[in-house]
């Protein structure tokens, strides 16, 4: 199998709904973009919405964010799609698209860089080596498949 890096950044992945654990009821909530008026997508206003307990939290545009780790960069809520993998490490994803890109990349035996060679700005170029190691391929793919089953049906692509 072959996979070419699509050149996605973390910012682009969070332009879609980010699945998080609700800080109120611990159910699956979403961080959604409320307006796409600014050119820089990292500054778009966001809203955390929980369909289980009706929690709604607002984040104004251009407020700070913290990237890296298994939390939403805008509200700091734990990501819904995370799980143990490869000896106590945590594999995480923002949403179903993130899982799909990770799975395609990890499962591929031949991985090609983006044609524009974006270097470290590409999300896949920044993955830790334990995720991309051939030694861990099967376990990482199994973990991604397990996380895929946690995606609530209404957030699946096309529904």
GROMACS .gro file of C-alpha atoms in nm:
model
  159
    1UNK     CA    1   0.000   0.000   0.000
    2UNK     CA    2   0.112   0.352  -0.081
    3UNK     CA    3   0.012   0.680   0.084
    4UNK     CA    4   0.099   1.034  -0.018
    5UNK     CA    5   0.095   1.301   0.251
    6UNK     CA    6  -0.198   1.534   0.168
    7UNK     CA    7  -0.015   1.816   0.347
    8UNK     CA    8  -0.284   1.877   0.608
    9UNK     CA    9  -0.205   2.089   0.911
   10UNK     CA   10  -0.357   2.061   1.256
   11UNK     CA   11  -0.536   2.388   1.190
   12UNK     CA   12  -0.705   2.240   0.883
   13UNK     CA   13  -0.814   1.932   1.077
   14UNK     CA   14  -0.976   2.151   1.343
   15UNK     CA   15  -1.168   2.349   1.080
   16UNK     CA   16  -1.411   2.057   1.106
   17UNK     CA   17  -1.587   1.956   1.428
   18UNK     CA   18  -1.348   1.839   1.702
   19UNK     CA   19  -1.487   1.563   1.922
   20UNK     CA   20  -1.421   1.622   2.292
   21UNK     CA   21  -1.527   1.487   2.629
   22UNK     CA   22  -1.788   1.720   2.776
   23UNK     CA   23  -1.651   1.889   3.090
   24UNK     CA   24  -1.997   1.869   3.247
   25UNK     CA   25  -2.139   1.520   3.176
   26UNK     CA   26  -1.838   1.333   3.026
   27UNK     CA   27  -2.038   1.252   2.711
   28UNK     CA   28  -1.919   1.319   2.356
   29UNK     CA   29  -1.939   1.691   2.277
   30UNK     CA   30  -1.824   1.889   1.973
   31UNK     CA   31  -1.616   2.200   1.926
   32UNK     CA   32  -1.760   2.370   1.620
   33UNK     CA   33  -1.657   2.672   1.416
   34UNK     CA   34  -1.926   2.940   1.449
   35UNK     CA   35  -1.804   3.180   1.180
   36UNK     CA   36  -1.554   3.163   0.896
   37UNK     CA   37  -1.506   3.533   0.841
   38UNK     CA   38  -1.136   3.569   0.916
   39UNK     CA   39  -0.871   3.450   0.671
   40UNK     CA   40  -0.667   3.266   0.934
   41UNK     CA   41  -0.870   2.962   1.039
   42UNK     CA   42  -0.693   2.934   1.375
   43UNK     CA   43  -0.863   3.258   1.478
   44UNK     CA   44  -1.220   3.157   1.394
   45UNK     CA   45  -1.465   3.173   1.687
   46UNK     CA   46  -1.558   2.834   1.832
   47UNK     CA   47  -1.835   2.688   2.042
   48UNK     CA   48  -1.828   2.375   2.260
   49UNK     CA   49  -2.167   2.204   2.236
   50UNK     CA   50  -2.283   1.894   2.421
   51UNK     CA   51  -2.597   1.722   2.289
   52UNK     CA   52  -2.629   1.517   2.610
   53UNK     CA   53  -2.644   1.786   2.880
   54UNK     CA   54  -2.695   2.095   2.659
   55UNK     CA   55  -2.373   2.261   2.775
   56UNK     CA   56  -2.266   2.547   2.548
   57UNK     CA   57  -1.940   2.739   2.590
   58UNK     CA   58  -1.825   3.020   2.360
   59UNK     CA   59  -1.471   3.108   2.257
   60UNK     CA   60  -1.430   3.448   2.094
   61UNK     CA   61  -1.216   3.489   1.784
   62UNK     CA   62  -0.842   3.545   1.827
   63UNK     CA   63  -0.832   3.416   2.185
   64UNK     CA   64  -0.537   3.191   2.270
   65UNK     CA   65  -0.500   2.824   2.193
   66UNK     CA   66  -0.270   2.548   2.318
   67UNK     CA   67  -0.161   2.284   2.064
   68UNK     CA   68  -0.020   1.940   2.128
   69UNK     CA   69  -0.143   1.650   2.332
   70UNK     CA   70  -0.478   1.483   2.372
   71UNK     CA   71  -0.679   1.799   2.442
   72UNK     CA   72  -0.875   2.036   2.223
   73UNK     CA   73  -0.653   2.337   2.148
   74UNK     CA   74  -0.936   2.589   2.195
   75UNK     CA   75  -1.111   2.484   2.518
   76UNK     CA   76  -0.857   2.244   2.668
   77UNK     CA   77  -1.119   1.966   2.687
   78UNK     CA   78  -0.990   1.607   2.660
   79UNK     CA   79  -1.032   1.466   2.311
   80UNK     CA   80  -1.304   1.202   2.273
   81UNK     CA   81  -1.091   1.005   2.029
   82UNK     CA   82  -0.796   0.893   2.239
   83UNK     CA   83  -0.674   0.564   2.371
   84UNK     CA   84  -0.374   0.372   2.502
   85UNK     CA   85  -0.133   0.237   2.243
   86UNK     CA   86   0.217   0.095   2.218
   87UNK     CA   87   0.324   0.052   2.578
   88UNK     CA   88   0.139   0.326   2.763
   89UNK     CA   89   0.147   0.598   2.500
   90UNK     CA   90  -0.172   0.778   2.398
   91UNK     CA   91  -0.294   0.786   2.039
   92UNK     CA   92  -0.540   1.067   1.971
   93UNK     CA   93  -0.728   1.237   1.689
   94UNK     CA   94  -0.945   1.546   1.655
   95UNK     CA   95  -1.216   1.390   1.441
   96UNK     CA   96  -1.301   1.118   1.191
   97UNK     CA   97  -1.104   1.283   0.911
   98UNK     CA   98  -0.795   1.292   1.132
   99UNK     CA   99  -0.838   0.919   1.205
  100UNK     CA  100  -0.876   0.841   0.834
  101UNK     CA  101  -0.559   1.027   0.738
  102UNK     CA  102  -0.364   0.868   1.024
  103UNK     CA  103  -0.484   0.519   0.931
  104UNK     CA  104  -0.398   0.556   0.564
  105UNK     CA  105  -0.051   0.684   0.650
  106UNK     CA  106   0.031   0.429   0.921
  107UNK     CA  107  -0.105   0.130   0.726
  108UNK     CA  108   0.096   0.218   0.415
  109UNK     CA  109   0.425   0.044   0.359
  110UNK     CA  110   0.534   0.317   0.119
  111UNK     CA  111   0.485   0.672   0.248
  112UNK     CA  112   0.542   0.962   0.013
  113UNK     CA  113   0.595   1.322   0.111
  114UNK     CA  114   0.360   1.592  -0.010
  115UNK     CA  115   0.467   1.706  -0.360
  116UNK     CA  116   0.540   2.056  -0.224
  117UNK     CA  117   0.748   1.902   0.060
  118UNK     CA  118   0.586   2.107   0.334
  119UNK     CA  119   0.826   1.968   0.592
  120UNK     CA  120   0.727   2.001   0.955
  121UNK     CA  121   0.415   2.206   0.879
  122UNK     CA  122   0.242   1.889   0.759
  123UNK     CA  123   0.066   1.705   1.042
  124UNK     CA  124   0.201   1.371   0.920
  125UNK     CA  125   0.560   1.498   0.915
  126UNK     CA  126   0.524   1.588   1.282
  127UNK     CA  127   0.403   1.248   1.404
  128UNK     CA  128   0.613   1.085   1.675
  129UNK     CA  129   0.830   0.799   1.551
  130UNK     CA  130   0.646   0.542   1.763
  131UNK     CA  131   0.333   0.601   1.551
  132UNK     CA  132   0.511   0.566   1.218
  133UNK     CA  133   0.735   0.276   1.315
  134UNK     CA  134   0.677  -0.042   1.112
  135UNK     CA  135   0.725  -0.229   1.440
  136UNK     CA  136   0.407  -0.068   1.581
  137UNK     CA  137   0.202  -0.059   1.258
  138UNK     CA  138  -0.047  -0.333   1.352
  139UNK     CA  139  -0.111  -0.203   1.704
  140UNK     CA  140  -0.152   0.156   1.587
  141UNK     CA  141  -0.397   0.051   1.313
  142UNK     CA  142  -0.596  -0.157   1.564
  143UNK     CA  143  -0.611   0.141   1.800
  144UNK     CA  144  -0.726   0.371   1.518
  145UNK     CA  145  -0.997   0.119   1.426
  146UNK     CA  146  -1.108   0.104   1.791
  147UNK     CA  147  -1.123   0.486   1.807
  148UNK     CA  148  -1.317   0.492   1.478
  149UNK     CA  149  -1.592   0.290   1.648
  150UNK     CA  150  -1.623   0.569   1.909
  151UNK     CA  151  -1.720   0.827   1.647
  152UNK     CA  152  -2.088   0.907   1.708
  153UNK     CA  153  -2.300   0.818   1.402
  154UNK     CA  154  -2.431   1.169   1.342
  155UNK     CA  155  -2.079   1.308   1.299
  156UNK     CA  156  -1.978   1.052   1.039
  157UNK     CA  157  -1.904   1.191   0.694
  158UNK     CA  158  -2.212   1.200   0.472
  159UNK     CA  159  -2.477   1.173   0.745
   0.00000   0.00000   0.00000
